[in-house]
Tab-separated table of C-alpha atoms in Angstrom:
chain	number	residue	atom	x	y	z
P	1262	MET	CA	16.793	25.425	18.960
P	1263	THR	CA	20.476	24.535	19.264
P	1264	THR	CA	21.980	21.087	18.806
P	1265	GLN	CA	22.964	21.067	22.472
P	1266	GLU	CA	19.344	21.657	23.550
P	1267	ILE	CA	18.146	18.809	21.337
P	1268	GLN	CA	20.805	16.498	22.789
P	1269	SER	CA	19.693	17.496	26.289
P	1270	ILE	CA	16.109	16.467	25.478
P	1271	LYS	CA	17.346	13.132	24.077
P	1272	LEU	CA	19.272	12.383	27.272
P	1273	ARG	CA	16.322	13.311	29.454
P	1274	PHE	CA	13.826	11.092	27.630
P	1275	GLY	CA	16.183	8.276	26.614
P	1276	ILE	CA	16.007	8.935	22.869
P	1277	ILE	CA	18.944	7.544	20.879
P	1278	GLY	CA	19.862	8.620	17.367
P	1279	ASN	CA	21.100	11.494	15.257
P	1280	ALA	CA	18.952	11.206	12.125
P	1281	PRO	CA	18.004	14.693	10.818
P	1282	THR	CA	14.305	13.736	10.598
P	1283	LEU	CA	14.373	12.597	14.235
P	1284	ASN	CA	16.081	15.816	15.381
P	1285	TYR	CA	13.514	17.901	13.492
P	1286	ALA	CA	10.598	16.048	15.127
P	1287	ILE	CA	12.125	16.666	18.572
P	1288	GLN	CA	12.609	20.347	17.727
P	1289	VAL	CA	8.949	20.755	16.702
P	1290	ALA	CA	7.771	18.969	19.867
P	1291	ALA	CA	9.894	21.264	22.062
P	1292	GLN	CA	8.693	24.398	20.271
P	1293	VAL	CA	4.987	23.544	20.531
P	1294	ALA	CA	5.196	22.261	24.129
P	1295	PRO	CA	4.788	25.677	25.898
P	1296	THR	CA	1.529	26.315	24.028
P	1297	ASP	CA	-1.902	24.693	24.439
P	1298	MET	CA	-2.164	23.762	20.757
P	1299	THR	CA	-3.456	20.331	19.811
P	1300	VAL	CA	-0.761	18.084	18.307
P	1301	LEU	CA	-1.162	15.137	15.934
P	1302	ILE	CA	1.777	12.701	15.911
P	1303	THR	CA	1.976	10.377	12.904
P	1304	GLY	CA	4.294	7.432	12.470
P	1305	GLU	CA	4.405	3.679	12.057
P	1306	SER	CA	3.594	1.347	14.914
P	1307	GLY	CA	6.578	0.941	17.232
P	1308	SER	CA	8.397	4.071	16.052
P	1309	GLY	CA	8.208	5.813	19.468
P	1310	LYS	CA	5.261	8.196	19.152
P	1311	GLU	CA	4.454	8.081	22.875
P	1312	SER	CA	7.912	9.463	23.733
P	1313	PHE	CA	7.055	12.654	21.850
P	1314	SER	CA	3.806	13.061	23.773
P	1315	LYS	CA	5.815	12.864	27.017
P	1316	ILE	CA	8.243	15.507	25.715
P	1317	ILE	CA	5.338	17.845	24.968
P	1318	HIS	CA	3.797	17.325	28.430
P	1319	ALA	CA	7.068	17.586	30.379
P	1320	LEU	CA	8.136	20.818	28.665
P	1321	SER	CA	4.724	22.475	29.002
P	1322	PRO	CA	3.201	24.551	31.822
P	1323	ARG	CA	1.018	21.486	32.545
P	1324	LYS	CA	4.021	19.378	33.601
P	1325	HIS	CA	2.764	19.253	37.215
P	1326	GLY	CA	-0.658	18.056	36.075
P	1327	GLN	CA	-1.630	14.491	35.280
P	1328	PHE	CA	-0.568	12.736	32.083
P	1329	ILE	CA	-2.651	9.800	30.847
P	1330	ALA	CA	-1.955	7.704	27.714
P	1331	ILE	CA	-4.940	5.885	26.195
P	1332	ASN	CA	-4.961	3.430	23.305
P	1333	CYS	CA	-8.257	4.074	21.522
P	1334	GLY	CA	-7.980	0.806	19.592
P	1335	ALA	CA	-7.770	-1.241	22.811
P	1336	ILE	CA	-11.049	0.026	24.345
P	1337	PRO	CA	-14.284	-1.691	23.177
P	1338	GLU	CA	-16.648	0.548	21.220
P	1339	GLY	CA	-19.423	0.088	23.766
P	1340	THR	CA	-17.389	1.387	26.709
P	1341	ILE	CA	-15.056	4.012	25.218
P	1342	ASP	CA	-17.504	6.886	25.873
P	1343	SER	CA	-17.712	5.865	29.511
P	1344	GLU	CA	-13.924	5.558	29.797
P	1345	LEU	CA	-13.261	8.988	28.309
P	1346	PHE	CA	-16.187	11.046	29.607
P	1347	GLY	CA	-17.476	9.066	32.611
P	1348	HIS	CA	-21.017	7.851	33.373
P	1349	GLU	CA	-23.799	8.221	35.884
P	1350	LYS	CA	-25.083	5.461	38.135
P	1351	GLY	CA	-27.598	3.248	36.352
P	1352	SER	CA	-26.870	4.719	32.906
P	1353	PHE	CA	-26.305	1.212	31.532
P	1354	THR	CA	-26.181	-2.386	32.722
P	1355	GLY	CA	-23.335	-2.763	35.218
P	1356	ALA	CA	-23.098	0.945	36.049
P	1357	ASN	CA	-23.545	0.427	39.785
P	1358	GLU	CA	-22.054	3.782	40.672
P	1359	ALA	CA	-21.042	7.027	39.021
P	1360	ARG	CA	-17.584	7.157	37.522
P	1361	LYS	CA	-15.314	9.974	36.381
P	1362	GLY	CA	-13.863	9.758	32.884
P	1363	TYR	CA	-10.291	10.485	31.797
P	1364	PHE	CA	-11.146	13.998	30.620
P	1365	GLU	CA	-12.475	14.807	34.077
P	1366	VAL	CA	-9.599	13.156	35.939
P	1367	THR	CA	-6.871	14.856	33.868
P	1368	ASN	CA	-8.307	18.360	34.262
P	1369	GLY	CA	-5.308	20.693	34.045
P	1370	GLY	CA	-3.101	18.010	32.532
P	1371	THR	CA	-2.478	16.238	29.221
P	1372	ILE	CA	-4.259	13.291	27.645
P	1373	PHE	CA	-2.520	11.236	24.940
P	1374	LEU	CA	-4.941	9.503	22.559
P	1375	ASP	CA	-2.981	6.836	20.712
P	1376	GLU	CA	-4.422	5.140	17.594
P	1377	ILE	CA	-6.970	7.951	17.241
P	1378	GLY	CA	-7.996	6.543	13.853
P	1379	GLU	CA	-9.718	3.614	15.632
P	1380	MET	CA	-12.066	5.878	17.605
P	1381	PRO	CA	-15.796	5.315	16.777
P	1382	LEU	CA	-17.648	8.114	14.964
P	1383	GLY	CA	-19.978	8.802	17.898
P	1384	THR	CA	-17.040	9.281	20.250
P	1385	GLN	CA	-15.355	11.516	17.666
P	1386	ALA	CA	-18.303	13.937	17.895
P	1387	ARG	CA	-17.946	14.085	21.692
P	1388	LEU	CA	-14.178	14.645	21.399
P	1389	LEU	CA	-14.693	17.477	18.912
P	1390	ARG	CA	-16.899	19.283	21.439
P	1391	VAL	CA	-14.199	18.965	24.094
P	1392	LEU	CA	-11.599	20.393	21.726
P	1393	GLU	CA	-13.831	23.272	20.617
P	1394	ASN	CA	-15.461	24.323	23.883
P	1395	GLY	CA	-13.847	22.284	26.655
P	1396	GLU	CA	-17.276	20.785	27.402
P	1397	PHE	CA	-18.417	17.184	27.839
P	1398	ILE	CA	-21.390	15.260	29.170
P	1399	ARG	CA	-21.189	12.031	31.142
P	1400	VAL	CA	-22.966	8.996	29.717
P	1401	GLY	CA	-26.502	8.962	31.125
P	1402	SER	CA	-26.388	12.604	32.208
P	1403	SER	CA	-27.665	15.864	30.779
P	1404	LYS	CA	-25.371	18.125	32.767
P	1405	VAL	CA	-22.635	19.874	30.791
P	1406	GLN	CA	-19.265	19.859	32.524
P	1407	LYS	CA	-16.114	21.844	31.776
P	1408	THR	CA	-12.564	20.569	31.559
P	1409	ASP	CA	-9.168	22.071	30.765
P	1410	VAL	CA	-7.227	19.269	29.090
P	1411	ARG	CA	-4.584	19.396	26.397
P	1412	VAL	CA	-5.011	16.673	23.767
P	1413	VAL	CA	-2.087	15.046	21.986
P	1414	ALA	CA	-3.196	12.438	19.445
P	1415	ALA	CA	-1.244	9.838	17.486
P	1416	THR	CA	-1.974	7.511	14.601
P	1417	ASN	CA	-0.179	4.968	12.437
P	1418	VAL	CA	-2.697	5.254	9.572
P	1419	ASN	CA	-3.431	7.963	7.025
P	1420	LEU	CA	-6.342	9.850	8.541
P	1421	LEU	CA	-7.149	11.591	5.246
P	1422	ASP	CA	-7.840	8.156	3.756
P	1423	ARG	CA	-10.146	7.446	6.698
P	1424	VAL	CA	-11.870	10.793	6.089
P	1425	GLN	CA	-12.483	9.899	2.440
P	1426	ALA	CA	-13.758	6.468	3.482
P	1427	GLY	CA	-16.230	8.098	5.867
P	1428	THR	CA	-14.823	6.510	9.041
P	1429	PHE	CA	-13.206	9.658	10.450
P	1430	ARG	CA	-14.693	13.126	10.798
P	1431	GLU	CA	-13.095	15.731	8.561
P	1432	ASP	CA	-13.692	18.579	11.044
P	1433	LEU	CA	-12.051	16.546	13.819
P	1434	TYR	CA	-9.052	15.785	11.601
P	1435	TYR	CA	-8.329	19.465	10.966
P	1436	ARG	CA	-8.920	20.290	14.640
P	1437	LEU	CA	-6.423	17.635	15.752
P	1438	ASN	CA	-3.879	18.432	13.050
P	1439	THR	CA	-3.152	21.943	14.337
P	1440	VAL	CA	0.541	21.049	14.698
P	1441	PRO	CA	1.652	17.839	12.917
P	1442	ILE	CA	4.728	15.901	14.013
P	1443	THR	CA	6.025	13.021	11.865
P	1444	VAL	CA	8.113	10.372	13.603
P	1445	PRO	CA	10.429	8.678	11.042
P	1446	PRO	CA	10.361	4.870	10.739
P	1447	LEU	CA	13.473	3.041	11.909
P	1448	ARG	CA	14.552	2.004	8.400
P	1449	GLU	CA	14.948	5.688	7.449
P	1450	ARG	CA	17.259	6.493	10.361
P	1451	GLY	CA	20.454	4.956	8.959
P	1452	GLU	CA	23.196	4.518	11.566
P	1453	ASP	CA	20.680	4.981	14.391
P	1454	ILE	CA	19.740	1.317	13.909
P	1455	TYR	CA	23.176	0.115	15.034
P	1456	LEU	CA	23.278	2.602	17.926
P	1457	LEU	CA	19.913	1.368	19.193
P	1458	PHE	CA	20.973	-2.267	18.801
P	1459	ARG	CA	24.047	-1.667	20.962
P	1460	LYS	CA	21.869	0.017	23.596
P	1461	PHE	CA	19.350	-2.844	23.689
P	1462	ALA	CA	22.123	-5.483	23.685
P	1463	SER	CA	23.809	-3.704	26.597
P	1464	ASP	CA	20.551	-3.502	28.561
P	1465	ALA	CA	19.831	-7.177	27.964
P	1466	ALA	CA	23.363	-8.175	29.017
P	1467	GLU	CA	22.984	-6.216	32.251
P	1468	ARG	CA	19.598	-7.799	32.909
P	1469	TYR	CA	20.788	-11.367	32.269
P	1470	ARG	CA	24.292	-10.790	33.675
P	1471	THR	CA	26.218	-11.760	30.596
P	1472	ARG	CA	28.569	-10.144	28.093
P	1473	PRO	CA	26.821	-7.925	25.511
P	1474	ILE	CA	26.293	-9.156	21.964
P	1475	THR	CA	28.760	-7.559	19.521
P	1476	LEU	CA	28.176	-7.451	15.779
P	1477	LEU	CA	31.187	-8.124	13.571
P	1478	PRO	CA	31.841	-5.669	10.693
P	1479	ASP	CA	30.137	-7.864	8.054
P	1480	ALA	CA	26.932	-8.061	10.143
P	1481	VAL	CA	26.416	-4.329	10.659
P	1482	PRO	CA	25.315	-3.499	7.054
P	1483	VAL	CA	23.015	-6.541	7.083
P	1484	LEU	CA	21.280	-5.133	10.161
P	1485	THR	CA	21.043	-1.542	8.893
P	1486	ARG	CA	19.590	-2.630	5.519
P	1487	PHE	CA	16.766	-4.571	7.154
P	1488	ARG	CA	13.265	-3.053	6.756
P	1489	PHE	CA	12.132	-3.392	10.403
P	1490	PRO	CA	8.354	-3.200	9.823
P	1491	GLY	CA	7.989	-3.433	13.610
P	1492	ASN	CA	10.450	-0.536	14.052
P	1493	ILE	CA	12.094	-0.036	17.466
P	1494	ARG	CA	10.027	-2.767	19.170
P	1495	GLN	CA	11.207	-5.332	16.639
P	1496	LEU	CA	14.853	-4.260	16.952
P	1497	LYS	CA	14.665	-4.545	20.737
P	1498	ASN	CA	13.152	-8.029	20.499
P	1499	ILE	CA	15.917	-9.160	18.123
P	1500	ALA	CA	18.634	-7.845	20.450
P	1501	GLU	CA	17.092	-9.634	23.438
P	1502	GLN	CA	16.641	-12.897	21.512
P	1503	MET	CA	20.279	-12.893	20.472
P	1504	SER	CA	21.395	-12.059	24.026
P	1505	VAL	CA	19.609	-15.163	25.322
P	1506	LEU	CA	20.097	-17.664	22.491
P	1507	GLU	CA	23.595	-16.961	21.122
P	1508	THR	CA	26.416	-18.882	22.761
P	1509	GLU	CA	29.051	-16.844	20.921
P	1510	ARG	CA	28.902	-13.154	21.850
P	1511	ASP	CA	30.573	-12.014	18.600
P	1512	VAL	CA	27.986	-12.414	15.849
P	1513	ASP	CA	28.761	-12.335	12.121
P	1514	ALA	CA	26.361	-11.877	9.197
P	1515	ARG	CA	25.723	-15.619	8.879
P	1516	ARG	CA	24.631	-15.964	12.503
P	1517	LEU	CA	22.606	-12.747	12.367
P	1518	ALA	CA	20.564	-13.754	9.297
P	1519	PRO	CA	18.217	-16.257	11.075
P	1520	TYR	CA	16.967	-13.453	13.354
P	1521	LEU	CA	15.888	-11.322	10.377
P	1522	PRO	CA	12.750	-12.786	8.700
P	1523	GLN	CA	13.315	-13.230	4.972
P	1524	ASP	CA	9.832	-11.970	4.061
P	1525	GLN	CA	10.715	-8.639	5.696
P	1526	VAL	CA	13.942	-8.006	3.806
P	1527	SER	CA	13.977	-4.671	1.984
P	1528	ARG	CA	12.254	-4.805	-1.394
P	1529	LEU	CA	12.839	-1.516	-3.150
P	1530	PRO	CA	10.877	-0.839	-6.369
P	1531	MET	CA	12.634	-0.516	-9.710
P	1532	LEU	CA	14.242	2.871	-10.144
P	1533	LEU	CA	12.359	4.947	-12.693
P	1534	GLY	CA	13.193	8.319	-14.115
P	1535	PRO	CA	16.573	9.946	-14.768
P	1536	GLY	CA	18.458	7.460	-12.592
P	1537	ALA	CA	16.907	4.386	-14.149
P	1538	PRO	CA	19.094	1.745	-15.790
P	1539	ASP	CA	19.399	1.718	-19.571
P	1540	GLY	CA	16.223	0.456	-21.146
P	1541	ALA	CA	14.104	0.851	-18.024
P	1542	ALA	CA	10.695	2.448	-18.370
P	1543	THR	CA	10.579	6.066	-17.340
P	1544	ASN	CA	6.946	7.129	-17.431
P	1545	TYR	CA	4.737	4.053	-17.497
P	1546	SER	CA	1.237	4.698	-16.221
P	1547	GLU	CA	-1.450	2.068	-15.659
P	1548	ARG	CA	-2.974	2.974	-19.020
P	1549	ASP	CA	0.402	2.567	-20.771
P	1550	LEU	CA	0.876	-0.851	-19.200
P	1551	LEU	CA	-2.632	-1.906	-20.210
P	1552	TYR	CA	-2.023	-0.856	-23.808
P	1553	LYS	CA	1.290	-2.708	-23.824
P	1554	ILE	CA	-0.426	-5.900	-22.671
P	1555	LEU	CA	-3.179	-5.505	-25.276
P	1556	PHE	CA	-0.703	-4.928	-28.103
P	1557	ASP	CA	1.376	-7.932	-27.005
P	1558	MET	CA	-1.759	-10.083	-27.020
P	1559	ARG	CA	-2.725	-8.739	-30.411
P	1560	ARG	CA	0.724	-9.504	-31.845
P	1561	ASP	CA	0.638	-13.040	-30.454
P	1562	MET	CA	-2.848	-13.628	-31.876
P	1563	THR	CA	-1.761	-12.346	-35.305
P	1564	ASP	CA	1.285	-14.637	-35.287
P	1565	LEU	CA	-0.881	-17.532	-34.191
P	1566	LYS	CA	-3.389	-16.904	-37.015
P	1567	LYS	CA	-0.621	-16.822	-39.613
P	1568	MET	CA	0.881	-20.040	-38.299
P	1569	VAL	CA	-2.463	-21.862	-38.304
P	1570	LEU	CA	-3.136	-20.677	-41.866
P	1571	GLU	CA	0.246	-21.958	-42.975
P	1572	LEU	CA	-0.491	-25.318	-41.364
P	1573	ALA	CA	-3.893	-25.424	-43.054
P	1574	SER	CA	-2.348	-24.680	-46.453
P	1575	GLY	CA	-1.111	-28.252	-46.801
P	1576	GLN	CA	2.420	-28.356	-45.416
P	1577	ARG	CA	4.055	-31.695	-44.762
P	1578	PRO	CA	4.020	-33.051	-41.202
P	1579	HIS	CA	7.741	-32.575	-40.591
P	1580	GLU	CA	7.501	-29.015	-41.894
P	1581	ALA	CA	4.504	-28.349	-39.644
P	1582	GLN	CA	6.429	-29.780	-36.708
P	1583	GLU	CA	9.356	-27.434	-37.363
P	1584	LEU	CA	6.999	-24.470	-37.751
P	1585	LEU	CA	5.347	-25.155	-34.406
P	1586	ARG	CA	8.715	-25.736	-32.792
P	1587	GLN	CA	9.907	-22.309	-33.953
P	1588	ASN	CA	6.763	-20.699	-32.539
P	1589	SER	CA	6.575	-22.674	-29.293
P	1590	HIS	CA	6.524	-19.410	-27.298
P	1591	LEU	CA	2.962	-18.869	-28.478
P	1592	PHE	CA	1.925	-21.952	-26.500
P	1593	SER	CA	3.860	-21.156	-23.328
P	1594	ASN	CA	0.678	-20.597	-21.314
P	1595	THR	CA	-1.401	-23.381	-22.821
P	1596	GLY	CA	-1.610	-27.121	-22.555
P	1597	ALA	CA	-0.148	-27.401	-26.051
P	1598	ALA	CA	3.295	-26.619	-24.688
P	1599	THR	CA	3.141	-29.718	-22.497
P	1600	ALA	CA	1.932	-31.784	-25.428
P	1601	PHE	CA	4.794	-30.455	-27.544
P	1602	GLU	CA	7.460	-31.380	-24.981
P	1603	GLY	CA	6.055	-34.823	-24.351
P	1604	ASN	CA	5.740	-35.753	-28.051
P	1605	ALA	CA	8.705	-33.923	-29.551
P	1606	GLY	CA	9.979	-37.086	-31.198
P	1607	ASN	CA	6.686	-38.019	-32.862
P	1608	GLU	CA	5.730	-37.030	-36.358
P	1609	TYR	CA	2.497	-35.559	-35.076
P	1610	PHE	CA	3.377	-34.128	-31.707
P	1611	LEU	CA	-0.036	-32.552	-31.025
P	1612	PRO	CA	-2.576	-35.141	-29.803
P	1613	ALA	CA	-5.182	-36.073	-32.383
P	1614	ALA	CA	-8.000	-34.987	-30.066
P	1615	THR	CA	-6.621	-31.455	-29.870
P	1616	ASN	CA	-5.115	-31.147	-33.359
P	1617	PRO	CA	-7.778	-29.996	-35.860
P	1618	TYR	CA	-5.433	-30.582	-38.787
P	1619	HIS	CA	-4.435	-34.127	-37.936
P	1620	SER	CA	-5.501	-36.931	-40.240
P	1621	GLU	CA	-4.130	-40.319	-41.072
P	1622	PRO	CA	-1.871	-40.262	-44.153
P	1623	THR	CA	-3.628	-41.782	-47.154
P	1624	GLU	CA	-0.939	-41.348	-49.783
P	1625	ASN	CA	2.773	-41.053	-50.262
P	1626	TYR	CA	3.938	-37.474	-49.963
P	1627	ASP	CA	6.651	-38.121	-52.540
P	1628	ASP	CA	3.878	-38.357	-55.163
P	1629	GLU	CA	1.996	-35.436	-53.717
P	1630	THR	CA	-0.319	-33.773	-56.193
P	1631	PRO	CA	-0.316	-30.001	-56.355
P	1632	VAL	CA	-2.778	-28.385	-54.033
P	1633	GLU	CA	-4.207	-25.056	-54.972
P	1634	ASP	CA	-3.479	-22.424	-52.359
P	1635	ILE	CA	-6.575	-20.676	-51.134
P	1636	PRO	CA	-5.733	-17.114	-50.167
P	1637	HIS	CA	-6.755	-16.145	-46.669
P	1638	GLU	CA	-7.011	-12.552	-45.651
P	1639	THR	CA	-6.512	-11.667	-42.027
P	1640	GLU	CA	-8.271	-8.613	-40.775
P	1641	GLU	CA	-6.094	-6.504	-38.541
P	1642	GLU	CA	-8.138	-5.618	-35.463
P	1643	THR	CA	-7.794	-2.019	-34.395
P	1644	LEU	CA	-7.460	-0.856	-30.803
P	1645	SER	CA	-8.014	2.833	-31.574
P	1646	LEU	CA	-10.459	4.403	-29.107
P	1647	ASP	CA	-11.697	6.858	-31.742
P	1648	VAL	CA	-12.496	4.062	-34.210
P	1649	LYS	CA	-14.288	2.033	-31.530
P	1650	GLU	CA	-16.275	5.083	-30.438
P	1651	ARG	CA	-17.283	5.833	-34.026
P	1652	GLU	CA	-18.452	2.234	-34.492
P	1653	MET	CA	-20.533	2.361	-31.302
P	1654	ILE	CA	-22.204	5.604	-32.397
P	1655	LEU	CA	-23.093	4.091	-35.779
P	1656	LYS	CA	-24.503	0.970	-34.117
P	1657	ALA	CA	-26.625	3.040	-31.742
P	1658	LEU	CA	-27.998	5.190	-34.584
P	1659	LYS	CA	-28.800	2.115	-36.653
P	1660	LYS	CA	-30.493	0.463	-33.680
P	1661	HIS	CA	-32.778	3.454	-33.095
P	1662	ASN	CA	-33.402	4.267	-36.778
P	1663	ASN	CA	-31.230	7.410	-36.633
P	1664	LYS	CA	-33.216	8.890	-33.749
P	1665	ARG	CA	-30.430	10.746	-32.036
P	1666	LYS	CA	-32.219	11.320	-28.755
P	1667	TYR	CA	-32.651	7.585	-28.120
P	1668	ALA	CA	-29.175	6.781	-29.442
P	1669	ALA	CA	-27.622	9.255	-27.019
P	1670	HIS	CA	-29.572	7.743	-24.123
P	1671	ASP	CA	-28.460	4.243	-25.138
P	1672	LEU	CA	-24.815	5.385	-25.296
P	1673	GLY	CA	-25.047	6.990	-21.878
P	1674	ILE	CA	-24.177	10.485	-23.124
P	1675	SER	CA	-26.119	13.721	-23.542
P	1676	GLU	CA	-27.738	14.639	-26.835
P	1677	ARG	CA	-25.446	17.666	-27.106
P	1678	THR	CA	-22.394	15.422	-26.683
P	1679	LEU	CA	-23.717	13.128	-29.414
P	1680	TYR	CA	-24.094	16.073	-31.819
P	1681	ARG	CA	-20.507	17.068	-31.082
P	1682	LYS	CA	-19.283	13.510	-31.699
P	1683	LEU	CA	-21.214	13.326	-34.999
P	1684	LYS	CA	-19.492	16.491	-36.154
P	1685	GLN	CA	-16.122	15.216	-34.934
P	1686	TYR	CA	-16.405	11.954	-36.882
P	1687	ASP	CA	-18.075	13.549	-39.937
P	1688	LEU	CA	-21.336	11.658	-39.371
P	1689	GLU	CA	-23.722	14.603	-39.516
P	1690	GLN	CA	-25.377	13.272	-42.694
P	1691	VAL	CA	-26.113	9.904	-41.173
C-alpha cells in the first residue's frame, strides 16, 4: 500500500498522525478489510481502536450492511447473552416478548466487540460457536439459527494473561486472533501529540467561538514528553480545558504544567545493558538482588558483633561513644539512632534501659586495673546453598536413624534424588 493510499484513509476517517507504527496498523487494517477474517485489535484505552474497526467495515464488501459497536464490559453478565443472541418470550423474568439479538440484527454486516476480555465464560462459548459455524441459539429457545456476521474484537488487556488465569477461553483467543492489529499508545507517537493537540484546540475554539490555544516553543516538549495514560481522550480533554479556562491564548510551559498531573509524568526505568551509565548494574536478576541484600545484612551483622564485643571488652565510656559514633550507620533503621542524636553530648548516650553495658562508675578510670581480655570467636555464617543442603540432609538422616527412605520423604525429595545427593556430598558412608 502506498503512502498516498494511507493518507487517503486518514483523511476519510479523521485520523491524524504520521507515526510509523500508526501507518503500519492502518495498512494492516486496509489489507484485511476485503476478507472475512476475524480481527483482534489491541491497544490501551483511549488509543482509538474503534476507528480501526470502522476502517475494516467501510473498506469491506459488507460496507452496505449494518455496523454495530458493543462494549462487552458495559453490559451486565446476566443480560449479555440476551443482548448478543436474543431471547424468547418468557425465557426469564421481564422477557415479555421475543427479542432479536445483535448477531441476528447485523446479519450480513459487522459487529465490533470492544473490551472482549470482560466477556463472561459462558458467553465466550456461545461466541465461539458463532465464529466456527455461524450458528447461535436464542436464550430460552432450542432452535438453531444461522447468521453471517463478521466479528472485529478489541481489548486493552493481555488476553494471554487472562487465558493463563482461566478467565478467557484459549480456543476463543486463537480464533479471534486470526489477524492481530496493535494500535500504538499516544506516548509512542512522538510529534503526533502536538498535531492532535492543535486539532483539538482548533475544534474547541470553533465550538466556543474564540481564538485557538497556541503553545509557545518551551511548552511543546513538555507536552510531547507527557505519558498520557488516557491517550487521545486525555489529550482532547486537556485541550478543551485550556480553551475554556485560559485567558491568555499563548501558553508557555509554566501555564501548561497545571494541566498535566504530576503523578502521570513519564517515569522511565534505569537504563541497563550496554547503554547504562558507568557503575550501573547490567544483569541483575531477582535472585542477584536477593543475594545482595542478604550479603549486606550479613556484613552489617558481622560489623555489629565486632563492635559489641569491643564495647564488652572494657573500653572507656568516651572511647565507646566514639566507636558508636563511627558506626552510627549500623543503627540507621533502629531506635538507637534517635537515642544517639538526642544524647550526643552525654557521656553515655544510649539510655540505660536499652544499653546492656551501662553501669554506674564505681572507680576512677585513671587508676584502672588491668582487665584480662577474653577472646571471643565469631562464627562466620555461610549462605552457600550447597552447604545448607548438606546440613539438611545430615539432620534428616540423624532424625530418622539413617533410614534413607524416611529421610527422603521428610526432605520432600525422591529416594533416588537422595542417593544422588549423598554421592554428590560424599555422604554415602553415613
